Short mmCIF file of C-alpha atoms in Angstrom, two decimals:
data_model
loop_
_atom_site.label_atom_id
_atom_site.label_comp_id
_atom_site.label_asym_id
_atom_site.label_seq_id
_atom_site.Cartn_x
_atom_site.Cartn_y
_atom_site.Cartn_z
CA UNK A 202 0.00 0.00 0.00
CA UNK A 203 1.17 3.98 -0.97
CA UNK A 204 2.54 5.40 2.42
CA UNK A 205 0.62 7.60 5.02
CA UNK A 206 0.32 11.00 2.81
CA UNK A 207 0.28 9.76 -0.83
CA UNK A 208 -2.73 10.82 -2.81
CA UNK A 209 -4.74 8.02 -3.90
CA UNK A 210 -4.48 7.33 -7.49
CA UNK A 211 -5.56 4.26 -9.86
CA UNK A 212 -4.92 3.33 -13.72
CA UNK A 213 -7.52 1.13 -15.11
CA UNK A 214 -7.88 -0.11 -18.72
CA UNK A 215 -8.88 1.09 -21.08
CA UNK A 216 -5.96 3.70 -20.22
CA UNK A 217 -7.34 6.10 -17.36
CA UNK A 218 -6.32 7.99 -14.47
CA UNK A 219 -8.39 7.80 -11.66
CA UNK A 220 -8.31 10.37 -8.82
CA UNK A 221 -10.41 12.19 -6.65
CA UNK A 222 -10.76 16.29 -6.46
CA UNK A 223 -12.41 17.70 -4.06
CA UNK A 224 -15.50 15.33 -3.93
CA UNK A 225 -15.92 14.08 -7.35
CA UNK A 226 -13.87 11.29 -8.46
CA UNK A 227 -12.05 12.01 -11.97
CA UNK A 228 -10.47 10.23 -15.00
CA UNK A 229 -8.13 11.47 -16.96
CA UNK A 230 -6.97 9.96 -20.55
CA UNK A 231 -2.89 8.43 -19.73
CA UNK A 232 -0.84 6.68 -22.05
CA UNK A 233 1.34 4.05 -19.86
CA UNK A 234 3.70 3.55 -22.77
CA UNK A 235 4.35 6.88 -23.19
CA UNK A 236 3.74 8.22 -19.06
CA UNK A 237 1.67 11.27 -20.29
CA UNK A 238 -1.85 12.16 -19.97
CA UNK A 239 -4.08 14.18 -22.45
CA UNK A 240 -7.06 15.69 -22.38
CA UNK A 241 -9.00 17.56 -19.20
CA UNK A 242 -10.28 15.04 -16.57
CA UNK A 243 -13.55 13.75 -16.64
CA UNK A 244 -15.93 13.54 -13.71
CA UNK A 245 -17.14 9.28 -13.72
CA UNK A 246 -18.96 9.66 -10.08
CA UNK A 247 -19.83 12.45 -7.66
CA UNK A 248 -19.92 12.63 -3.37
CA UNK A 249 -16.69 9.85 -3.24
CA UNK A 250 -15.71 9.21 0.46
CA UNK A 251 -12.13 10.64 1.55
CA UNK A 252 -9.99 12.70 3.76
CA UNK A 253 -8.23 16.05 2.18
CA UNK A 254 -5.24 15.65 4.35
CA UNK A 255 -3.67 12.33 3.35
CA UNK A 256 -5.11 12.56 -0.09
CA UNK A 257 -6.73 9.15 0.81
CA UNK A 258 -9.70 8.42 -1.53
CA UNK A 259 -11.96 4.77 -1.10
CA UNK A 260 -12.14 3.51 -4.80
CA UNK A 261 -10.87 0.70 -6.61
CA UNK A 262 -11.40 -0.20 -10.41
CA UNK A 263 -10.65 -3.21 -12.80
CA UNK A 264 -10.56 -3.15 -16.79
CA UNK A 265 -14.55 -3.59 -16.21
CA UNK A 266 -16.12 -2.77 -12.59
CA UNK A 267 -15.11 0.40 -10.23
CA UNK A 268 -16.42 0.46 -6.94
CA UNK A 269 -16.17 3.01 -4.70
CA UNK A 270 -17.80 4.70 -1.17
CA UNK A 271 -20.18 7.62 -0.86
CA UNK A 272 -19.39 10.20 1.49
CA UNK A 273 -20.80 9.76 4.85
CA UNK A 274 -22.40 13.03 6.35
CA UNK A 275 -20.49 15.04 7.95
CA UNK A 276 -22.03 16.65 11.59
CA UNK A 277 -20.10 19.85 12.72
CA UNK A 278 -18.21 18.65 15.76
CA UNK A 279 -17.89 20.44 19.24
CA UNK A 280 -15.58 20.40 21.70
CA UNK A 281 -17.14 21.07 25.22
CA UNK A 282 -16.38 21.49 28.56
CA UNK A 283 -17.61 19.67 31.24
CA UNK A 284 -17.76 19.52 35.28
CA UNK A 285 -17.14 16.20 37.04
CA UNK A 286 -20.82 15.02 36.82
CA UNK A 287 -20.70 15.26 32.90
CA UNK A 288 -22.99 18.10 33.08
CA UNK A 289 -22.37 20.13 29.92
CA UNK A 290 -21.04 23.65 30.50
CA UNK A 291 -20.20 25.38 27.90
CA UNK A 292 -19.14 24.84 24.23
CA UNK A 293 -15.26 25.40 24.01
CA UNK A 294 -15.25 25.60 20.19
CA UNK A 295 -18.00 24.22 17.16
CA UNK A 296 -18.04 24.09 13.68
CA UNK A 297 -16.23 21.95 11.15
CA UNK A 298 -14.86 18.34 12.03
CA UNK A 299 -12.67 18.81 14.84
CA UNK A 300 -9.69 15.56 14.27
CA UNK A 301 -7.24 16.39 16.95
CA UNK A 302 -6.66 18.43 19.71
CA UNK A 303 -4.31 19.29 22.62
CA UNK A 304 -4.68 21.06 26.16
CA UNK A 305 -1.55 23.44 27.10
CA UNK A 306 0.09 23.20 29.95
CA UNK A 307 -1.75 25.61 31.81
CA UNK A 308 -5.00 24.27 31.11
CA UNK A 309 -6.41 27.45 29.98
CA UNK A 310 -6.17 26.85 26.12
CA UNK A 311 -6.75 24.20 23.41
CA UNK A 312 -5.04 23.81 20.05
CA UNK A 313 -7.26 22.07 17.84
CA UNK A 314 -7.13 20.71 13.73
CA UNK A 315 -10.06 21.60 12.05
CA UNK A 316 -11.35 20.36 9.03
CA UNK A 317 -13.68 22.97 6.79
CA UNK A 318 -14.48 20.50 3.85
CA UNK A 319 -13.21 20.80 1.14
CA UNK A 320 -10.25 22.48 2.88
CA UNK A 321 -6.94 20.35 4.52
CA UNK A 322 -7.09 20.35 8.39
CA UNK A 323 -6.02 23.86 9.78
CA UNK A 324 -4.61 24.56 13.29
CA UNK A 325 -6.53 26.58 15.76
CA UNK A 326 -6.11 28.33 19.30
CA UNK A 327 -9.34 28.71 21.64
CA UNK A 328 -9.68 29.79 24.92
CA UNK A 329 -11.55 27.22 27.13
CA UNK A 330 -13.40 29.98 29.67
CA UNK A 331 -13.75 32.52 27.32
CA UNK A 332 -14.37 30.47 23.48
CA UNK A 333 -12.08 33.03 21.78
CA UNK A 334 -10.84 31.51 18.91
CA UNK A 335 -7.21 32.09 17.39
CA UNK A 336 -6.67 30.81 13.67
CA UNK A 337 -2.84 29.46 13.70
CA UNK A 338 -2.40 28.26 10.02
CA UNK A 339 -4.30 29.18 6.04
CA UNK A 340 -1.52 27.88 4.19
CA UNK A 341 -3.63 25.31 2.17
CA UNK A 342 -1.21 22.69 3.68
CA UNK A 343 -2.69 20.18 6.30
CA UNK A 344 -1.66 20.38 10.12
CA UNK A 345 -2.44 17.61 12.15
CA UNK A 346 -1.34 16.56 15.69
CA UNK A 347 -0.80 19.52 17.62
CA UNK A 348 1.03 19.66 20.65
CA UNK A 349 2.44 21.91 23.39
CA UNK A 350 5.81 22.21 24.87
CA UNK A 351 5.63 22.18 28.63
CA UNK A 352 5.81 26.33 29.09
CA UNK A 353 3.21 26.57 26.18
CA UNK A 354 5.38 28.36 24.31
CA UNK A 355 5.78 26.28 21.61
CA UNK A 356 3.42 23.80 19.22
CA UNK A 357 5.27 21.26 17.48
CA UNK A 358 2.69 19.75 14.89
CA UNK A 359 2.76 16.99 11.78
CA UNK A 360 2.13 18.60 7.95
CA UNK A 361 2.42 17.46 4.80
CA UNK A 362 4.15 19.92 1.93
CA UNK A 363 6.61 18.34 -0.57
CA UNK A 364 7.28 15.09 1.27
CA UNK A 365 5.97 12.92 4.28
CA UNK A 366 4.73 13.98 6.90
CA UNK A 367 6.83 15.92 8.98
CA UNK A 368 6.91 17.15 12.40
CA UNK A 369 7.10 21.59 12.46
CA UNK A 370 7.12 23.87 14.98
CA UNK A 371 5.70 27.71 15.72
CA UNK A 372 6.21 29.96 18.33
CA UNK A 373 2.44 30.73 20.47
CA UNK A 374 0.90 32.43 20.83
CA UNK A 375 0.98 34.22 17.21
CA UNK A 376 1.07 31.33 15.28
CA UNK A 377 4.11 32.93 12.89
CA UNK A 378 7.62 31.84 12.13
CA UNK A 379 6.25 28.61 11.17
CA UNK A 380 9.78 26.20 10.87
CA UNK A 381 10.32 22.13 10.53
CA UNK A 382 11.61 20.34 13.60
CA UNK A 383 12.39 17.20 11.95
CA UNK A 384 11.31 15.34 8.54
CA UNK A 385 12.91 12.12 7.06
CA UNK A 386 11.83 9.89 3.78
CA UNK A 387 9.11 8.46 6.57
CA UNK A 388 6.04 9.79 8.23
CA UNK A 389 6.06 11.20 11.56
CA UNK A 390 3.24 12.52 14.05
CA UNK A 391 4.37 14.11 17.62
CA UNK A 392 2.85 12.71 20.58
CA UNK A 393 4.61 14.33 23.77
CA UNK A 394 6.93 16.96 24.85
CA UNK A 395 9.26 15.47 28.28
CA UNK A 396 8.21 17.73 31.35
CA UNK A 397 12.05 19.33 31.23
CA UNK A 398 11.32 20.15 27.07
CA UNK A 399 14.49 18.58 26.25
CA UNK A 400 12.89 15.19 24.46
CA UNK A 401 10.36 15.39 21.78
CA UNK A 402 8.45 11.61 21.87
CA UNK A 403 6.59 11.01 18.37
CA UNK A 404 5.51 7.69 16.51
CA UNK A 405 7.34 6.79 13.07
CA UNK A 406 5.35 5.04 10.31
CA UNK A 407 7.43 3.06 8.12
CA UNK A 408 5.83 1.55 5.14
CA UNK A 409 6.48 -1.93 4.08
#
């Protein structure tokens, strides 16, 4: 299988390219002799099931038969806070599809990735007490996996832009000066900062 990050993409007789852009799933006319394509793409089925981020698309196709998932709905998610009974208290942040979030050290703020279909996840800032929201990243490159150092200074982060996934960091709370921490040929995700901020603990995916 393609590794954590690579767009989905299938040939399939009798000489197409099959992808999926935005929600529609396209061919495209490609010559495998030759490794070109001509033509504009055409759209073969509408609503196809998939996440912007990875480029990961649910299709598969033979010479004769393509099969392929419609998009489930999608219900704006919310992030709430809540007392030790589970009594509801107040809505922290709404809207979108909220994928992955962290609490900072002080617990006073969340940084959350949002997903605004058809738009890759963004990161955001939001104040638990208060619900002011702070928009980190519009870069049209997907952040994922945020996570604070232990003076909440720093978010280090995974994204995607000409390679796998690698792990970035920005300065808080402005959000600029956006820089990579650490990218190799294979994906990476952080997961923990040590309590001193000297060790950075995040999970490798190798493929194969």
């Amino acid at each position: 299988p393609p590794p954590p990050g690579a767009p989905r993409t299938a040939s399939t007789a009798p000489g197409f390219l099959l992808f999926r852009r935005n929600t529609n799933l396209m061919a495209l006319a490609f010559d495998a002799d030759a490794l070109r394509t001509s033509g504009e793409p055409l759209v073969v089925a509408k609503d196809v099931q998939g996440f912007v981020a990875t480029g990961l698309s649910i299709f598969s196709a033979t010479p004769d038969l393509l099969v392929y998932s419609t998009r489930v709905a999608e219900f704006p998610s919310r992030l709430v806070l809540l007392d030790r009974s589970g009594k509801e208290l107040s809505t922290v942040m709404s809207g979108g599809m909220l994928i992955n979030l962290a609490l900072a050290p002080d617990g006073k703020t969340v940084a959350v990735s949002r997903v605004e279909d058809p738009f890759p996840p963004d990161l955001w800032l939001s104040d638990i007490h208060v619900g002011r929201e702070i928009r980190l990243t519009r870069d049209g490159v997907p952040q994922v996996a945020p996570v604070f150092d232990p003076r909440g200074k720093r978010l280090f982060f995974s994204a995607i832009s000409n390679g796998p996934w690698a792990i970035w960091e920005m300065p808080l709370p402005g959000g600029k000066d956006l820089k990579v921490f650490l990218e190799s040929p294979t994906t990476k995700t952080p997961s923990d900062v040590s309590p001193d901020g000297r060790w950075l603990m995040y999970r490798e995916y190798n493929s194969g």
